[in-house]
PDB file of C-alpha atoms in Angstrom:
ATOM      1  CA  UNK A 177      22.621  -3.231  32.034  1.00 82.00           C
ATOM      2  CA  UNK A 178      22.027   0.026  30.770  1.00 88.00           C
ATOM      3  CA  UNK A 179      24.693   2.300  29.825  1.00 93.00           C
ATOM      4  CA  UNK A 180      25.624   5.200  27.278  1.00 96.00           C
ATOM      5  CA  UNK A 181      28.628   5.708  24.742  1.00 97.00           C
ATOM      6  CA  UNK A 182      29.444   9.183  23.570  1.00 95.00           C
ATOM      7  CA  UNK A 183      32.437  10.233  21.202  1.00 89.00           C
ATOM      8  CA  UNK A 184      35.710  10.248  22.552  1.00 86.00           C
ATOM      9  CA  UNK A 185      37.382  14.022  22.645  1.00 88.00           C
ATOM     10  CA  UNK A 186      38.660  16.486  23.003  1.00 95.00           C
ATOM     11  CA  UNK A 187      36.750  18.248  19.888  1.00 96.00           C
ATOM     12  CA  UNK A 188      38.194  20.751  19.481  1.00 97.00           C
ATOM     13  CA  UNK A 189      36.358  23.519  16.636  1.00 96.00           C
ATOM     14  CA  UNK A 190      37.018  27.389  16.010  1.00 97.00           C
ATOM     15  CA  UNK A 191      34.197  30.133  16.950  1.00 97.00           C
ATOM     16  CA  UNK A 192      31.306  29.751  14.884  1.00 96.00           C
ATOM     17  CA  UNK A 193      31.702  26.103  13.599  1.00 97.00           C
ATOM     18  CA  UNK A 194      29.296  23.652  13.595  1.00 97.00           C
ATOM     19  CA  UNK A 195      28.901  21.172  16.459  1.00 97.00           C
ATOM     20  CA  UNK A 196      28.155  17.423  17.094  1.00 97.00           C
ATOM     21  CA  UNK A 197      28.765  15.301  19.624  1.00 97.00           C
ATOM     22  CA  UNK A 198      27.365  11.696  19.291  1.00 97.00           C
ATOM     23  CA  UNK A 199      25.591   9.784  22.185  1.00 97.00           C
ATOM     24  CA  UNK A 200      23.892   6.305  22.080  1.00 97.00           C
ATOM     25  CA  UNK A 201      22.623   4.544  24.652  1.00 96.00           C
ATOM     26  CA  UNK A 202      20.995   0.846  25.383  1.00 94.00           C
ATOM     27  CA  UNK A 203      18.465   0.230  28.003  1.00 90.00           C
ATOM     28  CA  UNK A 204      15.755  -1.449  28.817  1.00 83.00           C
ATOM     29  CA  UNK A 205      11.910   0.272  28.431  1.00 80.00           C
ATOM     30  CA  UNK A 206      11.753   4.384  27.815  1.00 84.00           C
ATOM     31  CA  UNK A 207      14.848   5.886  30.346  1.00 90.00           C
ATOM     32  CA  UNK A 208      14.648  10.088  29.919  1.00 91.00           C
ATOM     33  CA  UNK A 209      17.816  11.516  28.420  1.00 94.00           C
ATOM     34  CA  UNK A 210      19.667  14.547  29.504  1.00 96.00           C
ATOM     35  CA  UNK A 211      22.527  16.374  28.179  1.00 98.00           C
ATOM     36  CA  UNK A 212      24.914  18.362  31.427  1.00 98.00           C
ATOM     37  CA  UNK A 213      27.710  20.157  30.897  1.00 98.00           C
ATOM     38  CA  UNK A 214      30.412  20.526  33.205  1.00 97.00           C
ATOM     39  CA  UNK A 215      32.777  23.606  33.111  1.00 95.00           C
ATOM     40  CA  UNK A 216      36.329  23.662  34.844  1.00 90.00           C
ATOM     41  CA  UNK A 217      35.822  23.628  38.393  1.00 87.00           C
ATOM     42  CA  UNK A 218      32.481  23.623  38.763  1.00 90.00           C
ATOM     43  CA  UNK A 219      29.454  20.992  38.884  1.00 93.00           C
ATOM     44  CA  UNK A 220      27.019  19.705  36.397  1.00 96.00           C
ATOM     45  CA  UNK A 221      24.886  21.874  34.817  1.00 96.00           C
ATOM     46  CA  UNK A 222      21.573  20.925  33.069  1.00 95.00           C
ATOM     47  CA  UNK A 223      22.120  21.872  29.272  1.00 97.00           C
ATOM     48  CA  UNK A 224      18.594  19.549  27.932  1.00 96.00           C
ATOM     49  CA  UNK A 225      16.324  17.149  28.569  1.00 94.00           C
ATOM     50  CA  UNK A 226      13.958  14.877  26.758  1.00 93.00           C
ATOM     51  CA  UNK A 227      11.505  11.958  28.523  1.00 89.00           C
ATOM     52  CA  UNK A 228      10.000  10.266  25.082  1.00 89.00           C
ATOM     53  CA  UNK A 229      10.599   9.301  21.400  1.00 91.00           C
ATOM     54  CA  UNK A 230      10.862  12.100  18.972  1.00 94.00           C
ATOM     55  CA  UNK A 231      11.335  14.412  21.884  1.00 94.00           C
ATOM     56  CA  UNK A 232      13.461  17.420  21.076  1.00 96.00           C
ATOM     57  CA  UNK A 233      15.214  19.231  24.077  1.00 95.00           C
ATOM     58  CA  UNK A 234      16.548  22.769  23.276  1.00 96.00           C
ATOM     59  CA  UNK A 235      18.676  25.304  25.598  1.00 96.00           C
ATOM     60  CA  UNK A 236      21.001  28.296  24.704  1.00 95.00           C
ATOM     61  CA  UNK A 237      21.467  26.939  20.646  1.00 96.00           C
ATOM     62  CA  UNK A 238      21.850  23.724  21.881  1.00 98.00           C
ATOM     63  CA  UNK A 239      19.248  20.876  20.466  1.00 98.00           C
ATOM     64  CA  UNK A 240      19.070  16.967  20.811  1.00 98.00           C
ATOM     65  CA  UNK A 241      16.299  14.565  19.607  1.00 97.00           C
ATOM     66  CA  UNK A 242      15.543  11.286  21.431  1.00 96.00           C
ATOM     67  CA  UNK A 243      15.610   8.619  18.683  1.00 96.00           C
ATOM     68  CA  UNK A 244      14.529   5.392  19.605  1.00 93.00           C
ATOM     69  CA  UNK A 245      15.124   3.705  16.785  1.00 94.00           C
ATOM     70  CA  UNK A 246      18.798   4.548  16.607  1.00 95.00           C
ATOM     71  CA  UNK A 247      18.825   4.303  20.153  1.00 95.00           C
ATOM     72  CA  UNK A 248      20.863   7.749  20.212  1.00 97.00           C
ATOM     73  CA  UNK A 249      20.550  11.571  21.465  1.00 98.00           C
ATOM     74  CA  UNK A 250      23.470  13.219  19.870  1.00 98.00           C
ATOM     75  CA  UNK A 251      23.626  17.087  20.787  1.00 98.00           C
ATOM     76  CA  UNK A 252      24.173  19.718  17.991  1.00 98.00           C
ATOM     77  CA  UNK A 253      24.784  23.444  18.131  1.00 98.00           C
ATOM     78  CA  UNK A 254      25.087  25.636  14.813  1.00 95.00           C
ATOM     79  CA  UNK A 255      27.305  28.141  16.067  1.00 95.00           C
ATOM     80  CA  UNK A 256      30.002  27.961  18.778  1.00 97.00           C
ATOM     81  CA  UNK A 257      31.539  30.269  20.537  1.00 97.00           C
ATOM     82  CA  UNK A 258      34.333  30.239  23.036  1.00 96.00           C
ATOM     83  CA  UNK A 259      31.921  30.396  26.287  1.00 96.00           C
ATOM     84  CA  UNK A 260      30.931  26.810  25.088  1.00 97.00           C
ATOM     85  CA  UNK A 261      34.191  24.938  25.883  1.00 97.00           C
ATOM     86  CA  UNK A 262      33.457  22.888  28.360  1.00 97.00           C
ATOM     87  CA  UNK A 263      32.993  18.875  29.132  1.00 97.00           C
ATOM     88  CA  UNK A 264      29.668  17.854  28.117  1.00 98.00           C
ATOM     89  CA  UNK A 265      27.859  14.242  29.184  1.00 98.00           C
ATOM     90  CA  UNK A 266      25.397  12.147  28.226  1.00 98.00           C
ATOM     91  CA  UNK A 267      22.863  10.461  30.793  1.00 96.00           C
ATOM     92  CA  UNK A 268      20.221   8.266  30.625  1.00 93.00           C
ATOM     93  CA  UNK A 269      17.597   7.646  34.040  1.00 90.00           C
ATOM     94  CA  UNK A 270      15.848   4.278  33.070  1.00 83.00           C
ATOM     95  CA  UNK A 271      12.858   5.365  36.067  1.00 69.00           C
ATOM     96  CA  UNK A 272      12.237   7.819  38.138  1.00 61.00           C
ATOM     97  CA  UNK A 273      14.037   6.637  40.850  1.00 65.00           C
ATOM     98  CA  UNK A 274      17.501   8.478  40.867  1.00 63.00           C
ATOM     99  CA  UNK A 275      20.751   6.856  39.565  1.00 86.00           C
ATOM    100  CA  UNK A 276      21.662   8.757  36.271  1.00 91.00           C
ATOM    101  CA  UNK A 277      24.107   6.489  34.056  1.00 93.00           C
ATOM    102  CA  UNK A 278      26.352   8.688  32.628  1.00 96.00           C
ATOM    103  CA  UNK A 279      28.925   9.108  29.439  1.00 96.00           C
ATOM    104  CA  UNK A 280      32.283   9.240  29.921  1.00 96.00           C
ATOM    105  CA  UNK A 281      32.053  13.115  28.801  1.00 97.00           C
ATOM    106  CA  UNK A 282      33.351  14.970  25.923  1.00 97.00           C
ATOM    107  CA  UNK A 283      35.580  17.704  26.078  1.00 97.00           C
ATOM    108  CA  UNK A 284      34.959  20.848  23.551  1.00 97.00           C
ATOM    109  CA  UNK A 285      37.829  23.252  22.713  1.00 97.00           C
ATOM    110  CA  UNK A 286      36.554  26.564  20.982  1.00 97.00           C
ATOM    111  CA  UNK A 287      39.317  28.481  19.758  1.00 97.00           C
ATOM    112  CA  UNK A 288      38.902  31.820  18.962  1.00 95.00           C
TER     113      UNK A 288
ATOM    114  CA  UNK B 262      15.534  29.429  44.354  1.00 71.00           C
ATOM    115  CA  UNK B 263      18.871  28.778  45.669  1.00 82.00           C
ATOM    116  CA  UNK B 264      20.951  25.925  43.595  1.00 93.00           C
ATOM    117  CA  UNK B 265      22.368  22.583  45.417  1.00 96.00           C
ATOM    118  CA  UNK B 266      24.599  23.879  48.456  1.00 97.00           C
ATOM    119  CA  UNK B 267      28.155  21.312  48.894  1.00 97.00           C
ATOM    120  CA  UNK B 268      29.817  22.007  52.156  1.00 97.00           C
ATOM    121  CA  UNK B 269      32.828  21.556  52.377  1.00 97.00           C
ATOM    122  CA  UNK B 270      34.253  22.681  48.657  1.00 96.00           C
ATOM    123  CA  UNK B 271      37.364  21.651  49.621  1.00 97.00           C
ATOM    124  CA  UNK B 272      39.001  18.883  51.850  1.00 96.00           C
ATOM    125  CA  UNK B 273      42.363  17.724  52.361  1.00 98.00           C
ATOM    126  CA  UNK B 274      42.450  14.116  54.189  1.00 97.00           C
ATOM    127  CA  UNK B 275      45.179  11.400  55.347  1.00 97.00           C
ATOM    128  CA  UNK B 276      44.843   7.576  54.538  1.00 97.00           C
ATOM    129  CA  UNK B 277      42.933   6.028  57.497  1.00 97.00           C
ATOM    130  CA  UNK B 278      40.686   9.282  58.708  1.00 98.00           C
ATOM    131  CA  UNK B 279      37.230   9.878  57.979  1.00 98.00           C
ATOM    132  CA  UNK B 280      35.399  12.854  56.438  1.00 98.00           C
ATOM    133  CA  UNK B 281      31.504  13.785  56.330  1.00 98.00           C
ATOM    134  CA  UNK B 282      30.770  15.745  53.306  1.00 98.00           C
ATOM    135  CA  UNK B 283      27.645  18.166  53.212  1.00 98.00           C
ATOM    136  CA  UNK B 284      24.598  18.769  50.369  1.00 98.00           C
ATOM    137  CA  UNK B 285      21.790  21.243  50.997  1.00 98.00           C
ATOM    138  CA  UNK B 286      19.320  20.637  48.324  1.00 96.00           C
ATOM    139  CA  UNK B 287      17.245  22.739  46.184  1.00 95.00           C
ATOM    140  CA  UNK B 288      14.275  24.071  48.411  1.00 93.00           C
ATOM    141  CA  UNK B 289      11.199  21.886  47.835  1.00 90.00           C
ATOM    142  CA  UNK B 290      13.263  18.713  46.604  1.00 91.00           C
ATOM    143  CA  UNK B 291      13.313  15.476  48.506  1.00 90.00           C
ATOM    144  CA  UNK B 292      15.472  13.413  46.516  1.00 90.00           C
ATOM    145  CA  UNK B 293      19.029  13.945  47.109  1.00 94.00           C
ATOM    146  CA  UNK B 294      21.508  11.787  45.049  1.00 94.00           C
ATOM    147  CA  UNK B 295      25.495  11.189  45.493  1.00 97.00           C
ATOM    148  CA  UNK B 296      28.018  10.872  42.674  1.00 97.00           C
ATOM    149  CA  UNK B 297      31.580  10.307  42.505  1.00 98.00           C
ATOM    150  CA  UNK B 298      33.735  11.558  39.575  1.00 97.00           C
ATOM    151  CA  UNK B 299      37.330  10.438  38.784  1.00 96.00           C
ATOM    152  CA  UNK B 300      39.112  11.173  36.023  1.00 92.00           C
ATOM    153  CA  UNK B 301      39.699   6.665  35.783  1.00 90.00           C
ATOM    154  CA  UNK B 302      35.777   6.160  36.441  1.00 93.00           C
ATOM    155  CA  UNK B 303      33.833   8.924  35.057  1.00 94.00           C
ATOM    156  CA  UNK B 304      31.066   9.705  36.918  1.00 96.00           C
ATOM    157  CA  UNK B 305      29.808   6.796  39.154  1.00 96.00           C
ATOM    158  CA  UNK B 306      26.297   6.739  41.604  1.00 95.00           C
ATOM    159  CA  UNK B 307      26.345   6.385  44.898  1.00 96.00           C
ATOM    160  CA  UNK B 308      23.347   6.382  46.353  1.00 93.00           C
ATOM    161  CA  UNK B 309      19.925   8.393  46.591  1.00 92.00           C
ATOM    162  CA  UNK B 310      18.143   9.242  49.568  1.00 93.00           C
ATOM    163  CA  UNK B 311      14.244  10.339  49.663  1.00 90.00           C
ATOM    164  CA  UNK B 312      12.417  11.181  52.769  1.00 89.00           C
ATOM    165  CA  UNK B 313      14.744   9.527  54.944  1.00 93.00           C
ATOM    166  CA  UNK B 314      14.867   6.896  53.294  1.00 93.00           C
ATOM    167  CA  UNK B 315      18.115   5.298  50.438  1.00 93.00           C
ATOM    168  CA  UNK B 316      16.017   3.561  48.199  1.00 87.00           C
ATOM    169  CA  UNK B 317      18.458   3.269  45.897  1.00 88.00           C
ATOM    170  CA  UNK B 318      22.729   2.160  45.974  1.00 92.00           C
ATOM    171  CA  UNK B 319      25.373   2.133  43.281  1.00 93.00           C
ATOM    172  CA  UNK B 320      28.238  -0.646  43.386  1.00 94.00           C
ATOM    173  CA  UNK B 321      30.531   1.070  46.555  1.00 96.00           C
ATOM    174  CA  UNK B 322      31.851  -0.458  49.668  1.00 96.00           C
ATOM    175  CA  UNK B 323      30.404  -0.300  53.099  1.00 96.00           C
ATOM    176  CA  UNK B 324      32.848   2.896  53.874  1.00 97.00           C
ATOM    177  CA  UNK B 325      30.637   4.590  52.054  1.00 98.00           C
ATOM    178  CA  UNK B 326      27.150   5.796  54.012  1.00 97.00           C
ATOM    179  CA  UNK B 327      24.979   8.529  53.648  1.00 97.00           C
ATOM    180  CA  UNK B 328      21.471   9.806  55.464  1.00 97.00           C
ATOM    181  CA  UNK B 329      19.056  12.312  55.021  1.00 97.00           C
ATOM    182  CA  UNK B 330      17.446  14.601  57.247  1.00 97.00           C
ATOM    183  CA  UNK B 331      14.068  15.585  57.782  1.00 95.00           C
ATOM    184  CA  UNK B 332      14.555  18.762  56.147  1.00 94.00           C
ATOM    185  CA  UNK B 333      15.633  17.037  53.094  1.00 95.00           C
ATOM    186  CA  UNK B 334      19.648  17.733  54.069  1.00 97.00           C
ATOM    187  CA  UNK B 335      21.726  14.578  53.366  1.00 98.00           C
ATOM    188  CA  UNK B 336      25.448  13.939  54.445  1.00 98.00           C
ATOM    189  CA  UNK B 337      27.672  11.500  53.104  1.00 98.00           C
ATOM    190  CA  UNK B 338      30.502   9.820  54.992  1.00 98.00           C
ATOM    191  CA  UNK B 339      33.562   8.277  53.869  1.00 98.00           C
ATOM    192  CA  UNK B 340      35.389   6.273  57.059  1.00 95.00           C
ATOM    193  CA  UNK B 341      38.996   4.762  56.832  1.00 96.00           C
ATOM    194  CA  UNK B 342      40.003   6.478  53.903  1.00 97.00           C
ATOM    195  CA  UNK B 343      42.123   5.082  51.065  1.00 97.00           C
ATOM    196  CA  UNK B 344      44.242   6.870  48.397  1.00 97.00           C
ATOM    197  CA  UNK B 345      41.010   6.094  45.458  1.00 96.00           C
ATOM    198  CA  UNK B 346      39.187   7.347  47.088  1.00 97.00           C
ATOM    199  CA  UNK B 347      40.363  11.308  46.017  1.00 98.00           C
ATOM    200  CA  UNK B 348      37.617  12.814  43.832  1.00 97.00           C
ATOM    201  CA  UNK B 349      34.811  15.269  43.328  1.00 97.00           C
ATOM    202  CA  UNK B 350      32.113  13.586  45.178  1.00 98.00           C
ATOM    203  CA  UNK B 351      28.480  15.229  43.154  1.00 97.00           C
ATOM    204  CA  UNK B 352      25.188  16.213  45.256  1.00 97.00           C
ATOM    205  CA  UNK B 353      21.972  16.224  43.006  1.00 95.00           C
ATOM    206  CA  UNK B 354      19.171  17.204  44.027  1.00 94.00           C
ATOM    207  CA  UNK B 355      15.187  16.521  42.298  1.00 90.00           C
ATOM    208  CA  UNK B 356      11.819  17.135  42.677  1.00 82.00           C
ATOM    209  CA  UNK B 357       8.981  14.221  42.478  1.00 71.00           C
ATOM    210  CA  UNK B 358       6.236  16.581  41.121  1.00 61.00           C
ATOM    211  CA  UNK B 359       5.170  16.728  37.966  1.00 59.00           C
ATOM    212  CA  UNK B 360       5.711  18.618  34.554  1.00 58.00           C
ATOM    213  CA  UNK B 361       8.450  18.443  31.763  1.00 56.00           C
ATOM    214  CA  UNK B 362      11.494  19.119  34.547  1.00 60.00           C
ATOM    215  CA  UNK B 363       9.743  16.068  37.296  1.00 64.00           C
ATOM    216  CA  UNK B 364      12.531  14.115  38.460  1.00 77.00           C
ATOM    217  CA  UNK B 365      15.389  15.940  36.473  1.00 88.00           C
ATOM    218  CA  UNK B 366      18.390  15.826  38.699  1.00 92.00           C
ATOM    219  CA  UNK B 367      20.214  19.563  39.749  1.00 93.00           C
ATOM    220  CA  UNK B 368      23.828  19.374  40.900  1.00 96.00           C
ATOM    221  CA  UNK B 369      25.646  21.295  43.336  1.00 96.00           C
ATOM    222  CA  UNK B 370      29.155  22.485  42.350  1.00 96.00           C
ATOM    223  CA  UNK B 371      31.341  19.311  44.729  1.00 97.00           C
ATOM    224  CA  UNK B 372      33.380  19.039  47.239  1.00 97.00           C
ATOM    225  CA  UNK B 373      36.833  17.719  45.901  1.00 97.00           C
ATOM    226  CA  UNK B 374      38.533  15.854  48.287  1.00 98.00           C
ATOM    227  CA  UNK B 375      41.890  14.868  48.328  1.00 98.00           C
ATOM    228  CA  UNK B 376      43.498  12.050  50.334  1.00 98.00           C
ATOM    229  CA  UNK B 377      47.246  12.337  51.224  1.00 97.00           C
TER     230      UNK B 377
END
């Protein structure tokens, strides 16, 4: 069945540094791919999107690119900053018919 | 637009009762979808209701139900509730139309619900 691996955290990075958090995925035809983010107390919160190969989704420094290929979507952003601690997740949707298979979530620490 | 409403945001519940849990979606959407999220589990589907309709159910037992309304408004209900069953149950709500955001899910802050 489908499903999606992302890196294990907490990350945890000082302002400013360089993030990466790695996502691949396996399922079967062309699922979308989204990136949420999930901040204490609070819901999910759409951070990107991307429906096809070589799509790149971008939001608030944030970028992923689908890769098919690699059968991955990891997320980067070139500058942190403390706002962006959080718990992010990975999530395919193999149709267009609901049921989002998620990551088990990353957690980001951004220390000052 | 208004975001995904959750009613309750909080709920405090003994083994045995049941609770109905609330999602308002996003005006215009008619696809609401459920989620619950443990800390064991991760984040785990439910179901998904469009017009009315579930067309879609993730891997729970028959204590779990939901419906939809006609104004979109779905309600999920958990009866004869067990200890596991604590956790930050997700609405999400989703257009079908078309363009680059078609069919990308928004989600309403939870209701976390605790079982005593």
């Amino acid at each position: 069945g489908d499903s999606v691996t992302q890196m294990e955290g907490p990350v945890t990075l000082s302002e400013e540094a360089f993030l990466t958090i790695n996502c691949t995925y396996t399922a079967t035809g062309y699922p979308s791919l989204f990136w949420y983010v999930q901040y204490p107390g609070e819901g999910l919160q759409l951070l990107l999107k991307a429906t096809k190969a070589d799509d790149k989704g971008s939001n608030k420094g944030f970028e992923a690119t689908y890769r098919k290929e690699t059968t991955s979507f990891h997320l980067e952003k070139g500058s942190v900053q403390v706002s962006d601690s959080a718990v992010y997740f990975c999530a395919l949707k193999p149709d267009s018919w609901g049921k989002l298979q998620f990551g088990a979530g990353t957690q980001v620490v951004v220390t000052p | 637009k208004a975001g995904v409403t959750q009613t309750p945001r909080y709920l405090i519940k003994t083994r045995g009762q049941q609770v109905t849990l609330s999602c308002s979606p996003i005006s215009g959407h008619r696809s609401v979808s459920w989620y619950q999220q443990t800390p064991g589990q991760g984040l785990q589907f439910l179901f998904e209701y469009f017009s009315e309709t579930q067309r879609n159910k993730g891997n729970f037992p028959g204590r779990f139900s939901g419906r939809q309304f006609s104004n979109s408004r779905s309600e999920m209900n958990v009866s004869t509730l067990e200890l596991g069953d604590s956790a930050l149950y997700l609405c999400a709500s989703s257009s079908t139309g078309t363009g680059r955001l078609a069919d990308t899910q928004y989600f309403g802050p939870g209701t976390r619900l605790t079982v005593l």
